[in-house]
Amino acid sequence: MEPLKQLVRFGWAQALSCLFPVVIFASLAITKFVPLPLLPIYDWLLLICLLMQWWMIRSGLETRDELKVITLFHLIGLALELFKVHMGSWSYPAEGYSKIFGVPLYSGFMYASVASYLCQAWRRLSVELVEWPSFWVVVPLAAAIYLNFFTHHFWIDIRWWLSALVIIVFFQSWVRYEVGGKKYRMPIALSFVLIGFFIWIAENIATFFSAWEYPNQREAWSLVHLGKVSSWLLLVIVSFLIVATLKLVKGRSSTKPTVAPAKVRVNSSVAKTR
């Protein structure tokens, strides 16, 4: 029974951490099947997201530091959306007052909700990073992955090379987390894959509810190509690397560093990032 209890505890922590994405999906479902007055759908979604963000800060579910991270992801996601819509990768066909160059402002919250999940899961599961690579490796890697989402339209797509590089860089890295007072660990690369896969599932739900549509979904909804998992995997890696780096920087600036010199590896290489 104990393993089952631990699974329930883990699932509950994950469910609480996913509160923002759940609200977004629920809003997409409601606005698709229930006509709302006064405002177009995209504007209602933006209003709901803003109210949800305000409530999460007001209730203490998110901290002000986490809000800074989430805002950063909103801007990163919005920039990507503006470019991708301009290039015809996908579109937002409905009308809305809050659309800029064809992109509704609520779309940034879909990226921000990923950051919200990472920040909250990090706190609730007392996440620690083991054998985390150097800052000077992690930041350029995250930047290269993000830039490839833009540059592959004009140059070669190097996502598979970047994926291989991720495996090499994080080959010895683990994420350690706590459930019910017990410690568990998982390879960082595996956590990337799992989160990316579940976001792909969420993407199918979102497109079904007309959050956006791909060119092949204009006539009728169809399953998002499985190849998109690689895109979400890389985006998750960018998200995780940014959150992890900011957590480490915050921890080092507010307390005495917990990361030992590079020559000490196993026991002293755990950087607590609560």
PDB file of C-alpha atoms in Angstrom:
ATOM      1  CA  MET A   1       0.000   0.000   0.000  1.00  0.00           C
ATOM      2  CA  GLU A   2       2.885   2.375   0.662  1.00  0.00           C
ATOM      3  CA  PRO A   3       3.904   2.610  -3.028  1.00  0.00           C
ATOM      4  CA  LEU A   4       0.282   3.423  -3.888  1.00  0.00           C
ATOM      5  CA  LYS A   5       0.164   6.142  -1.212  1.00  0.00           C
ATOM      6  CA  GLN A   6       3.381   7.610  -2.572  1.00  0.00           C
ATOM      7  CA  LEU A   7       1.948   7.589  -6.084  1.00  0.00           C
ATOM      8  CA  VAL A   8      -1.164   9.418  -4.841  1.00  0.00           C
ATOM      9  CA  ARG A   9       1.006  11.991  -3.032  1.00  0.00           C
ATOM     10  CA  PHE A  10       3.100  12.488  -6.146  1.00  0.00           C
ATOM     11  CA  GLY A  11      -0.005  12.812  -8.322  1.00  0.00           C
ATOM     12  CA  TRP A  12      -1.545  15.347  -5.947  1.00  0.00           C
ATOM     13  CA  ALA A  13       1.604  17.472  -5.966  1.00  0.00           C
ATOM     14  CA  GLN A  14       1.636  17.341  -9.764  1.00  0.00           C
ATOM     15  CA  ALA A  15      -2.067  18.238  -9.942  1.00  0.00           C
ATOM     16  CA  LEU A  16      -1.581  21.294  -7.733  1.00  0.00           C
ATOM     17  CA  SER A  17       1.421  22.328  -9.812  1.00  0.00           C
ATOM     18  CA  CYS A  18      -0.676  22.068 -13.005  1.00  0.00           C
ATOM     19  CA  LEU A  19      -3.421  24.357 -11.720  1.00  0.00           C
ATOM     20  CA  PHE A  20      -2.680  27.173 -14.168  1.00  0.00           C
ATOM     21  CA  PRO A  21      -2.612  24.881 -17.262  1.00  0.00           C
ATOM     22  CA  VAL A  22      -5.815  23.179 -16.082  1.00  0.00           C
ATOM     23  CA  VAL A  23      -7.595  26.531 -15.862  1.00  0.00           C
ATOM     24  CA  ILE A  24      -6.420  27.405 -19.368  1.00  0.00           C
ATOM     25  CA  PHE A  25      -7.713  24.104 -20.803  1.00  0.00           C
ATOM     26  CA  ALA A  26     -11.001  24.444 -18.931  1.00  0.00           C
ATOM     27  CA  SER A  27     -11.384  27.973 -20.308  1.00  0.00           C
ATOM     28  CA  LEU A  28     -10.701  26.741 -23.837  1.00  0.00           C
ATOM     29  CA  ALA A  29     -13.389  24.086 -23.445  1.00  0.00           C
ATOM     30  CA  ILE A  30     -15.939  26.519 -22.014  1.00  0.00           C
ATOM     31  CA  THR A  31     -15.368  29.200 -24.660  1.00  0.00           C
ATOM     32  CA  LYS A  32     -15.613  26.625 -27.450  1.00  0.00           C
ATOM     33  CA  PHE A  33     -18.990  25.210 -26.441  1.00  0.00           C
ATOM     34  CA  VAL A  34     -20.552  28.074 -24.472  1.00  0.00           C
ATOM     35  CA  PRO A  35     -20.951  31.426 -26.285  1.00  0.00           C
ATOM     36  CA  LEU A  36     -19.836  34.274 -24.039  1.00  0.00           C
ATOM     37  CA  PRO A  37     -21.251  37.794 -24.471  1.00  0.00           C
ATOM     38  CA  LEU A  38     -19.636  41.191 -25.030  1.00  0.00           C
ATOM     39  CA  LEU A  39     -16.106  40.059 -25.970  1.00  0.00           C
ATOM     40  CA  PRO A  40     -14.548  37.700 -28.564  1.00  0.00           C
ATOM     41  CA  ILE A  41     -13.190  34.365 -27.331  1.00  0.00           C
ATOM     42  CA  TYR A  42      -9.527  35.391 -27.351  1.00  0.00           C
ATOM     43  CA  ASP A  43     -10.279  38.426 -25.185  1.00  0.00           C
ATOM     44  CA  TRP A  44     -12.203  36.321 -22.674  1.00  0.00           C
ATOM     45  CA  LEU A  45      -9.262  33.926 -22.517  1.00  0.00           C
ATOM     46  CA  LEU A  46      -6.857  36.791 -21.861  1.00  0.00           C
ATOM     47  CA  LEU A  47      -9.101  38.151 -19.110  1.00  0.00           C
ATOM     48  CA  ILE A  48      -9.381  34.700 -17.490  1.00  0.00           C
ATOM     49  CA  CYS A  49      -5.605  34.214 -17.600  1.00  0.00           C
ATOM     50  CA  LEU A  50      -4.986  37.636 -16.035  1.00  0.00           C
ATOM     51  CA  LEU A  51      -7.505  36.980 -13.268  1.00  0.00           C
ATOM     52  CA  MET A  52      -6.031  33.534 -12.640  1.00  0.00           C
ATOM     53  CA  GLN A  53      -2.517  34.971 -12.406  1.00  0.00           C
ATOM     54  CA  TRP A  54      -3.708  37.665  -9.992  1.00  0.00           C
ATOM     55  CA  TRP A  55      -5.483  35.078  -7.823  1.00  0.00           C
ATOM     56  CA  MET A  56      -2.463  32.770  -7.684  1.00  0.00           C
ATOM     57  CA  ILE A  57      -0.270  35.603  -6.408  1.00  0.00           C
ATOM     58  CA  ARG A  58      -2.967  36.877  -4.057  1.00  0.00           C
ATOM     59  CA  SER A  59      -3.583  33.410  -2.582  1.00  0.00           C
ATOM     60  CA  GLY A  60       0.117  32.658  -2.181  1.00  0.00           C
ATOM     61  CA  LEU A  61       0.109  29.738  -4.631  1.00  0.00           C
ATOM     62  CA  GLU A  62       2.845  31.568  -6.507  1.00  0.00           C
ATOM     63  CA  THR A  63       5.524  33.873  -5.160  1.00  0.00           C
ATOM     64  CA  ARG A  64       6.560  37.206  -6.626  1.00  0.00           C
ATOM     65  CA  ASP A  65       9.885  35.717  -7.684  1.00  0.00           C
ATOM     66  CA  GLU A  66       8.004  32.994  -9.554  1.00  0.00           C
ATOM     67  CA  LEU A  67       5.857  35.676 -11.191  1.00  0.00           C
ATOM     68  CA  LYS A  68       9.046  37.242 -12.579  1.00  0.00           C
ATOM     69  CA  VAL A  69      10.024  33.908 -14.143  1.00  0.00           C
ATOM     70  CA  ILE A  70       6.520  33.387 -15.531  1.00  0.00           C
ATOM     71  CA  THR A  71       6.497  36.903 -17.039  1.00  0.00           C
ATOM     72  CA  LEU A  72       9.814  36.159 -18.736  1.00  0.00           C
ATOM     73  CA  PHE A  73       8.300  33.032 -20.276  1.00  0.00           C
ATOM     74  CA  HIS A  74       5.247  34.987 -21.392  1.00  0.00           C
ATOM     75  CA  LEU A  75       7.505  37.347 -23.347  1.00  0.00           C
ATOM     76  CA  ILE A  76       9.643  34.509 -24.748  1.00  0.00           C
ATOM     77  CA  GLY A  77       6.546  32.620 -25.849  1.00  0.00           C
ATOM     78  CA  LEU A  78       4.877  35.671 -27.331  1.00  0.00           C
ATOM     79  CA  ALA A  79       7.963  36.458 -29.402  1.00  0.00           C
ATOM     80  CA  LEU A  80       7.974  32.894 -30.733  1.00  0.00           C
ATOM     81  CA  GLU A  81       4.245  33.052 -31.488  1.00  0.00           C
ATOM     82  CA  LEU A  82       4.592  36.307 -33.436  1.00  0.00           C
ATOM     83  CA  PHE A  83       7.317  34.813 -35.596  1.00  0.00           C
ATOM     84  CA  LYS A  84       5.673  31.413 -36.142  1.00  0.00           C
ATOM     85  CA  VAL A  85       2.307  32.904 -37.081  1.00  0.00           C
ATOM     86  CA  HIS A  86       4.072  35.291 -39.474  1.00  0.00           C
ATOM     87  CA  MET A  87       5.808  32.282 -41.088  1.00  0.00           C
ATOM     88  CA  GLY A  88       2.516  30.378 -41.386  1.00  0.00           C
ATOM     89  CA  SER A  89       3.434  27.550 -38.997  1.00  0.00           C
ATOM     90  CA  TRP A  90       0.019  27.912 -37.322  1.00  0.00           C
ATOM     91  CA  SER A  91      -2.695  30.524 -36.985  1.00  0.00           C
ATOM     92  CA  TYR A  92      -5.373  32.014 -34.729  1.00  0.00           C
ATOM     93  CA  PRO A  93      -8.356  32.374 -37.054  1.00  0.00           C
ATOM     94  CA  ALA A  94     -10.895  33.888 -34.634  1.00  0.00           C
ATOM     95  CA  GLU A  95     -11.365  37.610 -34.071  1.00  0.00           C
ATOM     96  CA  GLY A  96     -10.143  39.457 -31.009  1.00  0.00           C
ATOM     97  CA  TYR A  97      -9.361  42.970 -29.785  1.00  0.00           C
ATOM     98  CA  SER A  98      -6.234  41.734 -28.031  1.00  0.00           C
ATOM     99  CA  LYS A  99      -4.551  40.352 -31.160  1.00  0.00           C
ATOM    100  CA  ILE A 100      -1.201  41.770 -32.262  1.00  0.00           C
ATOM    101  CA  PHE A 101      -0.056  40.870 -35.788  1.00  0.00           C
ATOM    102  CA  GLY A 102      -2.475  37.935 -35.765  1.00  0.00           C
ATOM    103  CA  VAL A 103      -1.430  36.655 -32.325  1.00  0.00           C
ATOM    104  CA  PRO A 104      -3.767  36.940 -29.316  1.00  0.00           C
ATOM    105  CA  LEU A 105      -2.007  38.056 -26.131  1.00  0.00           C
ATOM    106  CA  TYR A 106      -3.424  35.137 -24.156  1.00  0.00           C
ATOM    107  CA  SER A 107      -1.129  32.796 -26.114  1.00  0.00           C
ATOM    108  CA  GLY A 108       1.857  33.901 -24.039  1.00  0.00           C
ATOM    109  CA  PHE A 109       0.139  32.460 -20.977  1.00  0.00           C
ATOM    110  CA  MET A 110       0.282  28.979 -22.500  1.00  0.00           C
ATOM    111  CA  TYR A 111       4.076  29.195 -22.340  1.00  0.00           C
ATOM    112  CA  ALA A 112       3.905  30.900 -18.955  1.00  0.00           C
ATOM    113  CA  SER A 113       1.799  28.009 -17.643  1.00  0.00           C
ATOM    114  CA  VAL A 114       4.709  25.646 -18.371  1.00  0.00           C
ATOM    115  CA  ALA A 115       6.961  27.874 -16.269  1.00  0.00           C
ATOM    116  CA  SER A 116       4.272  27.992 -13.585  1.00  0.00           C
ATOM    117  CA  TYR A 117       4.200  24.192 -13.472  1.00  0.00           C
ATOM    118  CA  LEU A 118       7.997  23.929 -13.260  1.00  0.00           C
ATOM    119  CA  CYS A 119       8.277  26.523 -10.493  1.00  0.00           C
ATOM    120  CA  GLN A 120       5.516  25.014  -8.373  1.00  0.00           C
ATOM    121  CA  ALA A 121       6.597  21.409  -8.869  1.00  0.00           C
ATOM    122  CA  TRP A 122      10.139  22.476  -7.973  1.00  0.00           C
ATOM    123  CA  ARG A 123       8.914  23.898  -4.666  1.00  0.00           C
ATOM    124  CA  ARG A 124       6.401  21.180  -3.757  1.00  0.00           C
ATOM    125  CA  LEU A 125       8.738  18.289  -4.543  1.00  0.00           C
ATOM    126  CA  SER A 126      11.821  19.941  -3.004  1.00  0.00           C
ATOM    127  CA  VAL A 127      13.763  19.479  -6.234  1.00  0.00           C
ATOM    128  CA  GLU A 128      17.551  19.263  -6.135  1.00  0.00           C
ATOM    129  CA  LEU A 129      19.904  19.089  -9.093  1.00  0.00           C
ATOM    130  CA  VAL A 130      22.735  16.561  -9.063  1.00  0.00           C
ATOM    131  CA  GLU A 131      25.832  17.009 -11.265  1.00  0.00           C
ATOM    132  CA  TRP A 132      24.359  20.103 -12.902  1.00  0.00           C
ATOM    133  CA  PRO A 133      26.564  21.362 -15.777  1.00  0.00           C
ATOM    134  CA  SER A 134      28.352  24.691 -15.754  1.00  0.00           C
ATOM    135  CA  PHE A 135      26.412  27.922 -16.241  1.00  0.00           C
ATOM    136  CA  TRP A 136      28.629  28.628 -19.261  1.00  0.00           C
ATOM    137  CA  VAL A 137      27.401  25.415 -20.902  1.00  0.00           C
ATOM    138  CA  VAL A 138      23.734  25.560 -19.927  1.00  0.00           C
ATOM    139  CA  VAL A 139      22.976  29.139 -21.018  1.00  0.00           C
ATOM    140  CA  PRO A 140      24.476  28.924 -24.562  1.00  0.00           C
ATOM    141  CA  LEU A 141      22.733  25.556 -25.044  1.00  0.00           C
ATOM    142  CA  ALA A 142      19.350  26.999 -24.050  1.00  0.00           C
ATOM    143  CA  ALA A 143      19.932  30.017 -26.317  1.00  0.00           C
ATOM    144  CA  ALA A 144      20.899  27.784 -29.272  1.00  0.00           C
ATOM    145  CA  ILE A 145      17.761  25.642 -28.847  1.00  0.00           C
ATOM    146  CA  TYR A 146      15.503  28.696 -28.695  1.00  0.00           C
ATOM    147  CA  LEU A 147      17.163  30.405 -31.681  1.00  0.00           C
ATOM    148  CA  ASN A 148      16.806  27.233 -33.771  1.00  0.00           C
ATOM    149  CA  PHE A 149      13.015  27.665 -33.606  1.00  0.00           C
ATOM    150  CA  PHE A 150      13.580  30.833 -35.663  1.00  0.00           C
ATOM    151  CA  THR A 151      16.628  30.067 -37.787  1.00  0.00           C
ATOM    152  CA  HIS A 152      15.458  26.713 -39.166  1.00  0.00           C
ATOM    153  CA  HIS A 153      13.076  28.627 -41.431  1.00  0.00           C
ATOM    154  CA  PHE A 154      16.067  30.155 -43.220  1.00  0.00           C
ATOM    155  CA  TRP A 155      18.855  27.666 -42.515  1.00  0.00           C
ATOM    156  CA  ILE A 156      19.202  23.981 -41.713  1.00  0.00           C
ATOM    157  CA  ASP A 157      17.226  22.550 -38.802  1.00  0.00           C
ATOM    158  CA  ILE A 158      19.727  21.397 -36.190  1.00  0.00           C
ATOM    159  CA  ARG A 159      17.223  20.174 -33.593  1.00  0.00           C
ATOM    160  CA  TRP A 160      18.553  16.596 -33.699  1.00  0.00           C
ATOM    161  CA  TRP A 161      22.124  17.803 -33.243  1.00  0.00           C
ATOM    162  CA  LEU A 162      20.960  19.887 -30.314  1.00  0.00           C
ATOM    163  CA  SER A 163      19.080  16.902 -28.883  1.00  0.00           C
ATOM    164  CA  ALA A 164      22.245  14.813 -29.097  1.00  0.00           C
ATOM    165  CA  LEU A 165      24.169  17.625 -27.415  1.00  0.00           C
ATOM    166  CA  VAL A 166      21.610  17.697 -24.590  1.00  0.00           C
ATOM    167  CA  ILE A 167      22.169  13.973 -23.981  1.00  0.00           C
ATOM    168  CA  ILE A 168      25.938  14.509 -23.869  1.00  0.00           C
ATOM    169  CA  VAL A 169      25.790  17.563 -21.596  1.00  0.00           C
ATOM    170  CA  PHE A 170      23.294  16.031 -19.150  1.00  0.00           C
ATOM    171  CA  PHE A 171      24.486  12.434 -19.332  1.00  0.00           C
ATOM    172  CA  GLN A 172      25.514  12.434 -15.655  1.00  0.00           C
ATOM    173  CA  SER A 173      22.826  14.823 -14.410  1.00  0.00           C
ATOM    174  CA  TRP A 174      19.923  13.785 -12.189  1.00  0.00           C
ATOM    175  CA  VAL A 175      16.944  15.498 -10.636  1.00  0.00           C
ATOM    176  CA  ARG A 176      16.318  14.522  -7.023  1.00  0.00           C
ATOM    177  CA  TYR A 177      12.863  15.106  -5.534  1.00  0.00           C
ATOM    178  CA  GLU A 178      10.967  14.321  -2.355  1.00  0.00           C
ATOM    179  CA  VAL A 179       7.551  12.680  -1.935  1.00  0.00           C
ATOM    180  CA  GLY A 180       6.147  12.015   1.531  1.00  0.00           C
ATOM    181  CA  GLY A 181       9.530  12.466   3.153  1.00  0.00           C
ATOM    182  CA  LYS A 182      11.251   9.953   0.853  1.00  0.00           C
ATOM    183  CA  LYS A 183      13.879  10.891  -1.723  1.00  0.00           C
ATOM    184  CA  TYR A 184      13.712   9.724  -5.335  1.00  0.00           C
ATOM    185  CA  ARG A 185      15.787  10.544  -8.373  1.00  0.00           C
ATOM    186  CA  MET A 186      15.410  10.521 -12.131  1.00  0.00           C
ATOM    187  CA  PRO A 187      17.785  11.215 -15.022  1.00  0.00           C
ATOM    188  CA  ILE A 188      17.333  14.782 -16.217  1.00  0.00           C
ATOM    189  CA  ALA A 189      17.031  13.641 -19.847  1.00  0.00           C
ATOM    190  CA  LEU A 190      14.146  11.292 -18.951  1.00  0.00           C
ATOM    191  CA  SER A 191      12.303  14.093 -17.161  1.00  0.00           C
ATOM    192  CA  PHE A 192      12.665  16.244 -20.308  1.00  0.00           C
ATOM    193  CA  VAL A 193      11.126  13.504 -22.464  1.00  0.00           C
ATOM    194  CA  LEU A 194       8.211  12.865 -20.084  1.00  0.00           C
ATOM    195  CA  ILE A 195       7.297  16.542 -19.738  1.00  0.00           C
ATOM    196  CA  GLY A 196       7.604  17.072 -23.507  1.00  0.00           C
ATOM    197  CA  PHE A 197       5.346  14.088 -24.234  1.00  0.00           C
ATOM    198  CA  PHE A 198       2.627  15.263 -21.851  1.00  0.00           C
ATOM    199  CA  ILE A 199       2.767  18.762 -23.322  1.00  0.00           C
ATOM    200  CA  TRP A 200       2.250  17.187 -26.767  1.00  0.00           C
ATOM    201  CA  ILE A 201      -0.886  15.523 -25.372  1.00  0.00           C
ATOM    202  CA  ALA A 202      -1.956  18.903 -23.989  1.00  0.00           C
ATOM    203  CA  GLU A 203      -1.325  20.446 -27.412  1.00  0.00           C
ATOM    204  CA  ASN A 204      -3.763  17.992 -28.987  1.00  0.00           C
ATOM    205  CA  ILE A 205      -6.374  18.984 -26.423  1.00  0.00           C
ATOM    206  CA  ALA A 206      -5.677  22.682 -27.021  1.00  0.00           C
ATOM    207  CA  THR A 207      -5.993  22.443 -30.815  1.00  0.00           C
ATOM    208  CA  PHE A 208      -9.195  20.413 -30.427  1.00  0.00           C
ATOM    209  CA  PHE A 209     -10.627  23.328 -28.447  1.00  0.00           C
ATOM    210  CA  SER A 210      -9.408  25.760 -31.150  1.00  0.00           C
ATOM    211  CA  ALA A 211      -6.696  27.426 -29.079  1.00  0.00           C
ATOM    212  CA  TRP A 212      -4.830  27.601 -32.397  1.00  0.00           C
ATOM    213  CA  GLU A 213      -4.748  25.505 -35.546  1.00  0.00           C
ATOM    214  CA  TYR A 214      -2.101  24.011 -37.799  1.00  0.00           C
ATOM    215  CA  PRO A 215      -2.489  24.228 -41.590  1.00  0.00           C
ATOM    216  CA  ASN A 216      -3.644  20.584 -41.773  1.00  0.00           C
ATOM    217  CA  GLN A 217      -6.395  21.293 -39.205  1.00  0.00           C
ATOM    218  CA  ARG A 218      -8.184  24.031 -41.121  1.00  0.00           C
ATOM    219  CA  GLU A 219     -10.779  21.733 -42.668  1.00  0.00           C
ATOM    220  CA  ALA A 220     -11.175  19.414 -39.685  1.00  0.00           C
ATOM    221  CA  TRP A 221      -9.294  18.674 -36.483  1.00  0.00           C
ATOM    222  CA  SER A 222      -6.661  15.952 -36.664  1.00  0.00           C
ATOM    223  CA  LEU A 223      -4.031  14.617 -34.294  1.00  0.00           C
ATOM    224  CA  VAL A 224      -0.945  16.803 -34.027  1.00  0.00           C
ATOM    225  CA  HIS A 225       1.958  15.070 -35.766  1.00  0.00           C
ATOM    226  CA  LEU A 226       4.040  13.007 -33.364  1.00  0.00           C
ATOM    227  CA  GLY A 227       7.111  14.773 -34.684  1.00  0.00           C
ATOM    228  CA  LYS A 228       5.984  17.842 -32.742  1.00  0.00           C
ATOM    229  CA  VAL A 229       7.088  16.014 -29.589  1.00  0.00           C
ATOM    230  CA  SER A 230      10.665  16.907 -30.535  1.00  0.00           C
ATOM    231  CA  SER A 231       9.732  20.602 -30.687  1.00  0.00           C
ATOM    232  CA  TRP A 232       8.035  20.496 -27.309  1.00  0.00           C
ATOM    233  CA  LEU A 233      10.910  18.458 -25.893  1.00  0.00           C
ATOM    234  CA  LEU A 234      13.360  21.175 -26.884  1.00  0.00           C
ATOM    235  CA  LEU A 235      11.056  23.912 -25.603  1.00  0.00           C
ATOM    236  CA  VAL A 236      10.742  22.082 -22.276  1.00  0.00           C
ATOM    237  CA  ILE A 237      14.536  21.878 -22.115  1.00  0.00           C
ATOM    238  CA  VAL A 238      14.771  25.646 -22.652  1.00  0.00           C
ATOM    239  CA  SER A 239      12.129  26.188 -19.949  1.00  0.00           C
ATOM    240  CA  PHE A 240      13.825  23.852 -17.499  1.00  0.00           C
ATOM    241  CA  LEU A 241      17.268  25.325 -18.095  1.00  0.00           C
ATOM    242  CA  ILE A 242      16.031  28.877 -17.569  1.00  0.00           C
ATOM    243  CA  VAL A 243      14.145  27.983 -14.372  1.00  0.00           C
ATOM    244  CA  ALA A 244      17.080  25.936 -13.040  1.00  0.00           C
ATOM    245  CA  THR A 245      19.585  28.698 -13.801  1.00  0.00           C
ATOM    246  CA  LEU A 246      17.425  31.379 -12.162  1.00  0.00           C
ATOM    247  CA  LYS A 247      16.875  29.155  -9.109  1.00  0.00           C
ATOM    248  CA  LEU A 248      20.623  28.603  -8.753  1.00  0.00           C
ATOM    249  CA  VAL A 249      21.422  32.291  -9.217  1.00  0.00           C
ATOM    250  CA  LYS A 250      18.729  33.251  -6.691  1.00  0.00           C
ATOM    251  CA  GLY A 251      20.007  30.677  -4.205  1.00  0.00           C
ATOM    252  CA  ARG A 252      23.598  31.861  -4.516  1.00  0.00           C
ATOM    253  CA  SER A 253      22.680  35.525  -4.128  1.00  0.00           C
ATOM    254  CA  SER A 254      20.481  35.019  -1.054  1.00  0.00           C
ATOM    255  CA  THR A 255      22.434  32.371   0.868  1.00  0.00           C
ATOM    256  CA  LYS A 256      25.886  30.908   1.063  1.00  0.00           C
ATOM    257  CA  PRO A 257      26.578  28.819  -2.054  1.00  0.00           C
ATOM    258  CA  THR A 258      25.795  25.128  -1.644  1.00  0.00           C
ATOM    259  CA  VAL A 259      27.684  24.048  -4.762  1.00  0.00           C
ATOM    260  CA  ALA A 260      31.227  22.952  -4.024  1.00  0.00           C
ATOM    261  CA  PRO A 261      34.167  23.642  -6.372  1.00  0.00           C
ATOM    262  CA  ALA A 262      34.143  21.729  -9.636  1.00  0.00           C
ATOM    263  CA  LYS A 263      36.863  19.332  -8.502  1.00  0.00           C
ATOM    264  CA  VAL A 264      34.467  17.868  -5.897  1.00  0.00           C
ATOM    265  CA  ARG A 265      31.881  15.859  -7.740  1.00  0.00           C
ATOM    266  CA  VAL A 266      29.417  13.477  -6.150  1.00  0.00           C
ATOM    267  CA  ASN A 267      28.263  14.463  -2.653  1.00  0.00           C
ATOM    268  CA  SER A 268      29.155  18.139  -2.951  1.00  0.00           C
ATOM    269  CA  SER A 269      27.654  18.680  -6.382  1.00  0.00           C
ATOM    270  CA  VAL A 270      24.056  18.789  -5.205  1.00  0.00           C
ATOM    271  CA  ALA A 271      22.775  22.302  -5.595  1.00  0.00           C
ATOM    272  CA  LYS A 272      19.702  22.843  -3.452  1.00  0.00           C
ATOM    273  CA  THR A 273      17.286  24.996  -5.407  1.00  0.00           C
ATOM    274  CA  ARG A 274      14.234  25.215  -3.260  1.00  0.00           C
TER     275      ARG A 274
END
